[in-house]
Coordinates of C-alpha atoms in Angstrom, one line a residue:
Chain A
X29 CA 70.9 60.6 110.6
X30 CA 74.6 60.5 110.3
X31 CA 77.0 58.3 108.3
X32 CA 77.8 56.0 111.2
X33 CA 74.4 55.6 112.3
X34 CA 73.1 55.1 108.7
X35 CA 76.0 52.1 108.6
X36 CA 74.6 50.4 111.3
X37 CA 70.9 51.0 110.4
X38 CA 71.7 49.1 107.0
X39 CA 73.0 46.1 108.7
X40 CA 72.0 42.8 107.5
X41 CA 74.0 39.3 107.7
X42 CA 74.9 38.3 104.5
X43 CA 75.0 34.4 103.7
X44 CA 75.9 34.0 99.9
X45 CA 79.0 35.9 98.7
X46 CA 80.8 36.2 95.3
X47 CA 84.2 35.0 94.6
X48 CA 85.7 38.2 95.2
X49 CA 88.9 38.2 97.6
X50 CA 89.4 40.8 100.3
X51 CA 92.4 42.9 99.7
X52 CA 95.2 42.7 102.9
X53 CA 95.0 46.4 103.3
X54 CA 91.1 46.4 104.1
X55 CA 91.7 43.6 106.6
X56 CA 94.5 45.6 108.2
X57 CA 92.3 48.9 108.2
X58 CA 89.0 47.2 109.7
X59 CA 91.5 45.4 112.4
X60 CA 92.9 48.3 113.3
X61 CA 89.4 50.2 113.8
X62 CA 88.5 46.9 115.3
X63 CA 91.3 47.5 118.1
X64 CA 90.0 51.3 118.8
X65 CA 86.9 49.7 120.6
X66 CA 87.2 50.0 124.2
X67 CA 89.0 47.3 126.3
X68 CA 89.1 46.9 130.1
X69 CA 92.3 48.4 131.4
X70 CA 94.0 48.3 127.9
X71 CA 94.0 44.5 128.4
X72 CA 92.8 43.8 124.5
X73 CA 92.1 40.4 125.7
X74 CA 91.4 39.0 122.0
X75 CA 92.9 37.5 118.6
X76 CA 91.6 36.7 115.5
X77 CA 93.0 34.2 113.3
X78 CA 92.6 34.7 109.6
X79 CA 91.8 31.0 107.9
X80 CA 93.1 31.1 104.3
X81 CA 94.2 27.2 103.8
X82 CA 91.5 25.6 101.6
X83 CA 92.0 22.4 104.0
X84 CA 91.0 24.4 107.2
X85 CA 88.3 26.3 105.5
X86 CA 86.3 23.3 104.5
X87 CA 86.8 21.6 108.0
X88 CA 85.4 24.5 109.7
X89 CA 82.7 25.2 106.9
X90 CA 82.1 21.1 107.9
X91 CA 81.6 21.6 111.2
X92 CA 79.7 24.9 111.7
X93 CA 76.6 23.2 109.9
X94 CA 77.9 22.5 107.2
X95 CA 77.8 26.2 106.0
X96 CA 79.3 26.3 102.6
X97 CA 80.0 30.3 103.1
X98 CA 82.8 29.4 106.0
X99 CA 84.5 27.9 103.1
X100 CA 83.3 30.1 100.1
X101 CA 83.3 34.0 101.5
X102 CA 86.2 36.3 100.7
X103 CA 87.9 36.1 104.0
X104 CA 87.1 33.9 107.0
X105 CA 88.1 34.6 110.7
X106 CA 87.8 33.1 114.1
X107 CA 87.7 35.7 116.6
X108 CA 89.1 34.7 120.0
X109 CA 88.9 35.7 123.8
X110 CA 92.8 35.4 124.5
X111 CA 94.7 35.6 127.9
X112 CA 97.9 33.6 126.2
X113 CA 100.3 36.9 126.2
X114 CA 98.9 37.9 130.0
X115 CA 99.4 34.4 131.0
X116 CA 103.1 34.6 129.2
X117 CA 104.0 37.7 130.7
X118 CA 103.1 37.1 133.9
X119 CA 105.1 33.9 134.0
X120 CA 107.9 36.3 132.8
X121 CA 107.5 38.3 135.9
X122 CA 107.5 35.4 138.2
X123 CA 104.0 36.4 138.8
X124 CA 100.7 34.2 139.1
X125 CA 97.9 35.0 136.6
X126 CA 94.7 35.3 138.3
X127 CA 92.5 32.4 136.9
X128 CA 89.2 34.0 137.9
X129 CA 85.7 33.8 135.9
X130 CA 86.3 37.6 136.1
X131 CA 89.3 37.6 133.6
X132 CA 87.8 35.1 131.5
X133 CA 84.5 37.6 131.0
X134 CA 86.5 40.5 130.3
X135 CA 88.2 38.2 127.3
X136 CA 84.6 37.6 125.8
X137 CA 83.5 41.4 126.3
X138 CA 86.8 42.5 125.0
X139 CA 86.6 40.2 121.9
X140 CA 82.8 41.2 121.1
X141 CA 83.6 44.9 121.4
X142 CA 86.4 44.3 119.0
X143 CA 84.3 42.1 116.7
X144 CA 81.4 44.7 116.3
X145 CA 83.8 47.3 115.4
X146 CA 85.7 45.0 113.0
X147 CA 82.3 44.1 111.3
X148 CA 81.0 47.5 111.1
X149 CA 84.3 48.7 109.5
X150 CA 84.2 46.0 106.9
X151 CA 80.5 47.1 106.1
X152 CA 81.6 50.4 105.7
X153 CA 84.4 49.2 103.3
X154 CA 81.2 47.6 101.1
X155 CA 81.6 44.0 102.7
X156 CA 78.8 42.1 103.9
X157 CA 79.6 40.0 107.0
X158 CA 77.9 37.3 109.1
X159 CA 78.9 35.8 112.5
X160 CA 79.1 32.2 112.7
X161 CA 78.1 30.6 116.5
X162 CA 78.7 27.4 114.9
X163 CA 82.5 27.7 115.6
X164 CA 80.9 26.5 119.0
X165 CA 79.3 23.2 117.5
X166 CA 83.1 21.6 118.2
X167 CA 85.2 23.9 119.7
X168 CA 87.8 20.9 120.1
X169 CA 87.9 20.5 116.6
X170 CA 88.6 24.4 116.1
X171 CA 91.5 24.3 118.5
X172 CA 93.1 22.0 116.4
X173 CA 92.6 23.3 112.9
X174 CA 93.9 27.1 114.5
X175 CA 96.5 25.7 117.0
X176 CA 95.1 27.6 119.6
X177 CA 96.9 26.9 122.4
X178 CA 96.0 27.1 126.4
X179 CA 94.5 30.8 127.3
X180 CA 93.3 31.0 124.0
X181 CA 89.0 30.7 123.6
X182 CA 87.5 30.4 120.1
X183 CA 84.4 32.3 120.3
X184 CA 82.6 32.5 117.1
X185 CA 83.7 33.1 113.3
X186 CA 83.3 36.0 111.0
X187 CA 82.4 35.6 107.0
X188 CA 83.2 38.6 105.2
X189 CA 83.1 39.5 101.4
X190 CA 81.0 40.8 98.7
X191 CA 77.4 40.2 99.0
X192 CA 75.9 38.0 96.7
X193 CA 72.2 38.8 98.1
X194 CA 70.7 41.7 99.2
X195 CA 68.3 40.7 101.9
X196 CA 66.3 43.5 103.9
X197 CA 67.4 44.0 107.8
X198 CA 65.6 41.6 110.4
X199 CA 63.3 43.8 112.2
X200 CA 64.3 43.8 115.7
X201 CA 62.1 44.3 119.2
X202 CA 61.0 47.6 119.9
X203 CA 63.6 50.0 121.6
X204 CA 61.0 50.3 124.6
X205 CA 61.4 46.3 124.8
X206 CA 65.0 46.4 125.7
X207 CA 65.6 49.9 127.3
X208 CA 64.4 50.7 130.6
X209 CA 64.5 53.7 133.4
X210 CA 65.7 53.0 136.7
X211 CA 64.3 49.7 137.4
X212 CA 63.6 46.0 135.5
X213 CA 60.0 45.9 134.6
X214 CA 57.7 43.2 136.1
X215 CA 56.9 40.1 133.8
X216 CA 53.9 41.5 132.6
X217 CA 55.5 44.7 131.2
X218 CA 58.2 42.5 129.6
X219 CA 55.9 40.4 127.7
X220 CA 53.9 43.3 126.3
X221 CA 54.3 44.0 122.7
X222 CA 55.9 40.8 122.1
X223 CA 52.5 39.3 120.2
X224 CA 53.2 42.7 117.8
X225 CA 56.6 41.9 117.1
X226 CA 56.0 38.3 116.4
X227 CA 53.3 39.3 113.6
X228 CA 56.2 41.7 112.0
X229 CA 59.0 38.6 112.7
X230 CA 56.7 36.2 110.7
X231 CA 56.0 38.8 107.9
X232 CA 59.5 39.1 107.8
X233 CA 60.4 35.6 107.2
X234 CA 57.4 34.6 105.3
X235 CA 58.9 37.5 102.6
X236 CA 62.2 35.4 102.8
X237 CA 60.8 32.6 101.7
X238 CA 61.5 30.9 105.1
X239 CA 59.1 29.1 107.4
X240 CA 57.0 31.8 109.1
X241 CA 57.3 31.7 112.5
X242 CA 56.5 34.2 115.3
X243 CA 59.3 35.3 117.2
X244 CA 58.2 34.0 120.3
X245 CA 57.5 30.4 118.8
X246 CA 61.1 30.6 117.2
X247 CA 62.7 31.6 120.5
X248 CA 61.1 28.6 122.7
X249 CA 62.3 26.2 119.5
X250 CA 65.8 27.0 119.9
X251 CA 66.1 27.9 123.8
X252 CA 64.8 24.7 125.0
X253 CA 67.3 22.8 123.1
X254 CA 70.6 21.8 125.4
X255 CA 73.0 22.8 122.2
X256 CA 76.6 22.8 122.2
X257 CA 76.7 21.4 126.0
X258 CA 80.1 21.0 126.0
X259 CA 81.3 24.5 125.6
X260 CA 81.8 25.4 129.5
X261 CA 83.9 22.0 129.6
X262 CA 86.1 23.3 126.6
X263 CA 86.8 26.5 128.1
X264 CA 87.5 25.2 131.1
X265 CA 90.2 22.9 129.5
X266 CA 91.8 25.7 128.0
X267 CA 92.6 27.4 131.1
X268 CA 89.3 29.5 132.0
X269 CA 87.8 29.3 135.1
X270 CA 84.0 29.2 135.3
X271 CA 82.0 29.7 138.1
Chain B
X214 CA 89.1 56.8 105.4
X215 CA 85.8 56.6 105.9
X216 CA 83.5 58.2 108.1
X217 CA 82.5 55.1 110.1
X218 CA 86.1 54.4 110.5
X219 CA 87.2 57.5 111.0
X220 CA 84.6 57.9 114.2
X221 CA 86.1 54.6 115.2
X222 CA 89.6 55.8 115.1
X223 CA 88.9 58.7 117.0
X224 CA 87.4 56.7 120.0
X225 CA 89.2 57.6 123.3
X226 CA 87.2 56.9 126.7
X227 CA 86.0 59.9 128.4
X228 CA 86.2 60.5 131.8
X229 CA 85.2 63.9 132.5
X230 CA 81.6 65.2 131.3
X231 CA 79.9 68.7 131.3
X232 CA 76.3 68.8 133.1
X233 CA 74.8 69.2 129.7
X234 CA 71.9 66.2 129.7
X235 CA 71.3 63.8 126.9
X236 CA 68.3 64.2 125.2
X237 CA 65.8 61.4 124.9
X238 CA 65.6 61.5 121.1
X239 CA 69.7 60.7 121.2
X240 CA 69.1 57.9 123.5
X241 CA 66.2 56.5 121.3
X242 CA 68.2 56.8 118.2
X243 CA 71.3 55.4 119.9
X244 CA 69.4 52.3 121.0
X245 CA 67.9 51.7 117.9
X246 CA 71.6 51.6 115.8
X247 CA 72.9 49.4 118.8
X248 CA 70.0 46.9 118.2
X249 CA 70.7 46.4 114.7
X250 CA 74.4 44.7 115.7
X251 CA 74.4 41.2 114.8
X252 CA 72.4 39.0 117.5
X253 CA 72.5 34.8 117.7
X254 CA 69.5 33.7 115.9
X255 CA 67.5 36.9 116.9
X256 CA 67.7 36.2 120.4
X257 CA 68.2 39.7 121.3
X258 CA 69.8 38.6 124.6
X259 CA 70.2 41.8 126.2
X260 CA 68.6 44.8 127.9
X261 CA 69.9 48.1 129.1
X262 CA 68.7 50.0 132.1
X263 CA 69.0 54.0 131.9
X264 CA 69.4 54.9 135.4
X265 CA 68.3 58.6 136.1
X266 CA 67.4 58.3 139.9
X267 CA 70.0 60.4 142.1
X268 CA 70.1 58.0 144.7
X269 CA 70.7 55.3 142.7
X270 CA 73.2 57.0 140.6
X271 CA 75.1 58.1 143.6
X272 CA 74.9 54.1 144.9
X273 CA 76.2 53.0 141.7
X274 CA 79.0 55.8 141.6
X275 CA 80.3 54.3 145.1
X276 CA 80.3 51.0 144.5
X277 CA 81.8 51.4 141.1
X278 CA 85.3 53.1 142.8
X279 CA 84.0 55.4 144.1
X280 CA 84.1 57.0 140.2
X281 CA 82.1 60.2 140.3
X282 CA 81.8 60.3 136.5
X283 CA 79.0 57.6 137.0
X284 CA 77.1 59.7 139.5
X285 CA 77.6 63.0 137.1
X286 CA 77.7 62.4 133.3
X287 CA 74.7 63.3 131.3
X288 CA 73.3 59.8 130.7
X289 CA 74.3 56.4 132.5
X290 CA 73.2 52.7 131.5
X291 CA 73.8 49.3 132.6
X292 CA 74.1 47.1 130.1
X293 CA 72.8 43.3 130.9
X294 CA 72.7 40.3 129.3
X295 CA 69.4 38.8 129.5
X296 CA 67.5 35.7 129.2
X297 CA 64.5 36.9 131.0
X298 CA 61.7 37.1 128.3
X299 CA 63.2 33.8 126.7
X300 CA 62.7 32.5 130.3
X301 CA 58.8 33.3 130.3
X302 CA 58.2 32.9 126.6
X303 CA 59.2 29.3 127.4
X304 CA 57.3 29.0 130.7
X305 CA 54.1 30.5 128.7
X306 CA 54.7 27.4 126.2
X307 CA 55.1 25.0 128.5
X308 CA 58.9 24.3 127.6
X309 CA 61.9 24.0 129.8
X310 CA 64.5 26.8 129.0
X311 CA 67.7 25.4 128.3
X312 CA 70.1 26.4 131.0
X313 CA 73.5 26.0 129.6
X314 CA 76.5 27.9 129.4
X315 CA 76.0 28.6 125.7
X316 CA 72.8 30.4 126.3
X317 CA 74.9 32.5 129.0
X318 CA 77.7 33.1 126.6
X319 CA 75.3 34.2 123.9
X320 CA 73.8 36.8 126.0
X321 CA 77.4 38.1 127.1
X322 CA 78.5 38.4 123.4
X323 CA 74.9 39.7 122.4
X324 CA 75.1 42.2 124.9
X325 CA 78.7 43.5 124.2
X326 CA 77.8 43.4 120.3
X327 CA 75.1 45.8 121.2
X328 CA 76.9 48.1 123.6
X329 CA 79.7 48.6 120.9
X330 CA 77.1 49.7 118.4
X331 CA 75.3 51.9 121.1
X332 CA 78.8 53.5 122.2
X333 CA 79.7 54.2 118.7
X334 CA 76.6 55.8 117.9
X335 CA 76.6 58.0 120.9
X336 CA 80.2 59.3 119.8
X337 CA 78.7 60.0 116.5
X338 CA 76.4 62.1 117.8
X339 CA 78.9 64.0 119.2
X340 CA 79.3 62.6 123.0
X341 CA 82.0 60.8 124.8
X342 CA 81.4 57.7 126.5
X343 CA 83.4 55.3 129.0
X344 CA 82.5 51.5 129.7
X345 CA 82.6 51.1 133.6
X346 CA 83.4 47.7 134.3
X347 CA 83.4 48.5 138.0
X348 CA 79.8 47.7 138.2
X349 CA 81.3 43.7 138.8
X350 CA 82.7 45.3 142.0
X351 CA 79.2 44.7 143.3
X352 CA 77.1 42.9 141.4
X353 CA 74.5 41.9 144.3
X354 CA 73.7 45.8 144.8
X355 CA 73.6 46.5 141.3
X356 CA 70.9 43.9 141.4
X357 CA 68.8 45.5 143.9
X358 CA 69.5 48.7 142.6
X359 CA 67.9 48.0 139.4
X360 CA 65.8 45.6 140.6
X361 CA 67.0 42.6 138.0
X362 CA 65.2 39.4 138.5
X363 CA 66.4 35.9 137.7
X364 CA 67.7 35.6 134.3
X365 CA 69.1 39.3 134.1
X366 CA 72.8 39.3 134.1
X367 CA 74.4 43.1 134.7
X368 CA 77.6 43.1 132.7
X369 CA 78.9 46.9 132.9
X370 CA 77.9 50.3 132.9
X371 CA 78.3 53.2 130.2
X372 CA 79.1 56.8 131.0
X373 CA 77.7 59.0 128.2
X374 CA 77.8 62.7 128.2
X375 CA 79.3 65.9 126.6
X376 CA 83.4 65.6 127.3
X377 CA 84.8 68.2 129.5
X378 CA 88.4 67.1 128.7
X379 CA 89.9 66.0 125.3
X380 CA 92.5 63.1 125.6
X381 CA 94.4 61.5 123.1
X382 CA 93.6 58.1 122.0
X383 CA 95.3 55.2 123.8
X384 CA 97.7 53.3 122.0
X385 CA 96.9 49.7 120.9
X386 CA 98.9 46.7 120.1
X387 CA 100.2 46.2 116.8
X388 CA 97.3 44.9 114.5
X389 CA 100.2 42.0 113.7
X390 CA 100.2 41.0 117.2
X391 CA 96.5 40.1 117.4
X392 CA 95.8 39.2 113.8
X393 CA 97.2 35.9 113.0
X394 CA 97.2 33.6 109.5
X395 CA 95.8 30.2 109.8
X396 CA 97.6 29.2 113.2
X397 CA 97.9 30.7 116.2
X398 CA 101.6 31.8 116.6
X399 CA 104.5 30.4 119.1
X400 CA 105.1 32.0 122.5
X401 CA 108.2 33.8 121.5
X402 CA 106.5 35.3 118.4
X403 CA 103.5 36.1 120.7
X404 CA 105.9 38.1 122.9
X405 CA 107.6 39.7 120.0
X406 CA 107.3 43.9 119.7
X407 CA 105.8 43.9 123.2
X408 CA 109.1 45.4 124.1
X409 CA 108.2 48.1 121.7
X410 CA 104.8 48.7 122.5
X411 CA 106.0 48.7 126.2
X412 CA 107.7 51.9 125.4
X413 CA 105.0 53.6 123.3
X414 CA 102.5 52.9 126.3
X415 CA 104.5 54.4 128.9
X416 CA 105.1 57.3 126.8
X417 CA 101.3 57.9 126.6
X418 CA 100.9 57.3 130.3
X419 CA 103.8 60.1 130.9
X420 CA 102.3 62.3 128.6
X421 CA 98.9 62.3 130.4
X422 CA 100.5 62.9 133.8
X423 CA 99.7 59.1 134.9
X424 CA 102.2 57.1 136.7
X425 CA 104.5 55.7 133.6
X426 CA 104.6 52.1 133.5
X427 CA 105.1 49.8 130.4
X428 CA 102.1 47.9 129.1
X429 CA 103.7 44.6 130.3
X430 CA 103.9 45.7 133.8
X431 CA 100.7 47.6 134.0
X432 CA 99.3 44.1 132.6
X433 CA 101.3 42.0 135.3
X434 CA 100.1 44.6 138.1
X435 CA 96.5 44.0 137.0
X436 CA 96.2 40.5 136.2
X437 CA 97.5 38.7 139.1
X438 CA 95.2 40.2 141.0
X439 CA 91.8 38.1 141.9
X440 CA 89.6 40.9 141.9
X441 CA 85.9 40.4 141.5
X442 CA 86.2 36.7 142.4
X443 CA 82.3 36.3 143.6
X444 CA 81.4 37.3 140.0
X445 CA 80.6 33.7 138.9
X446 CA 79.0 33.0 141.7
X447 CA 76.5 36.0 141.1
X448 CA 75.6 35.0 137.8
X449 CA 75.2 31.3 138.9
X450 CA 72.5 33.0 141.5
X451 CA 70.9 34.8 138.5
X452 CA 70.4 31.7 137.1
X453 CA 73.1 31.2 134.6
X454 CA 75.1 27.6 133.9
X455 CA 78.6 28.3 134.2
X456 CA 80.7 25.3 133.1

């Protein structure tokens, strides 16, 4: 196994951090590496706001759960899809920026490709990281905290810092459950193997001291809840055309 | 610079491939590494269809441009956001899957994080790769080709294979243009440095033998076009709730 793949396989989200800061030069190195991820026709439709201000960090930690790690980790980032610079360039050129779902989608994909390189780069530099979907609990408040103008779409947060815990990696579905050949499988084939994975997943939770549940049960619990129901409304208010 | 970051910095999209196949064991290794990317609450809301069938490859190559590399590269993949398994699990449990924009967005982010690890893993194994947004030129046809049922959202393709060219990396925006501290900058600050980047970008295109244009000009050309205007309609037809 080569070093890059070994680094990927070693991933586990870190949720407890030491007080050690993350030096600026590491942040710059990780952002540069993040930027080398592919981007649709070089649009680079993303930006990242590092939040240092203690009050802002506390407010973000609160709306995210609360999640103390958002306030306490070495460095915290809000990752955004971003069409702001494109809109300004079009305006300057007397052209109309095309508000299409395609352009919004590209910004989400671009930002996510960037973020995954960024995260892996931080991990390779010896830090732990955790994505924070909880930013989407209150996107209006996030917008206010980071002063995001129209065209900027906060998507998720990222905690980075020295790990103060050492959890094992969370088991994933069997590769055969996500990799198909030539055609998508039928429903019976798609559910094959879920039972075995449920048991592995439950054992993993039990070992971590969490309430044990199979993956299926955890998914049904989570995915029947209409959470963050105004996310689409928010992105529309920021200028995205959805649908 | 460590090996993982060196690998990221060496990225350039490869658009010409040799006829060498990609062995199954490399595909499995890269998919496993892809799966270790973070996933929102372990939902793993993605799947990947490897297309081997020659007729299907030809059809995908055609709708993507045409782009010959889609037919000719060593291995071609369609990356999908995927809620199908979740929907079936909810149904089995007598629960209603929550069709929310949040759940669609999570599948796009999850699939993209997976894809970036997958791509970098392939690169670390000595392959070149190129994302193919052109799948979105005709999502209805892609759906038909890979038999994607409701709940499956094809997002983009991925060409992988041995490189038959050796282009230099495409220059990116300065890190300072995408990394901000505590607050999003004002418009003047956001456009600062674009002129210098325009010149770097134009020189890069000239060196590659492409029509030279500054980045601003290229962006305005691209982003004022209402391309792929029915993407939102397609994802809605597949079961996503947009907006």
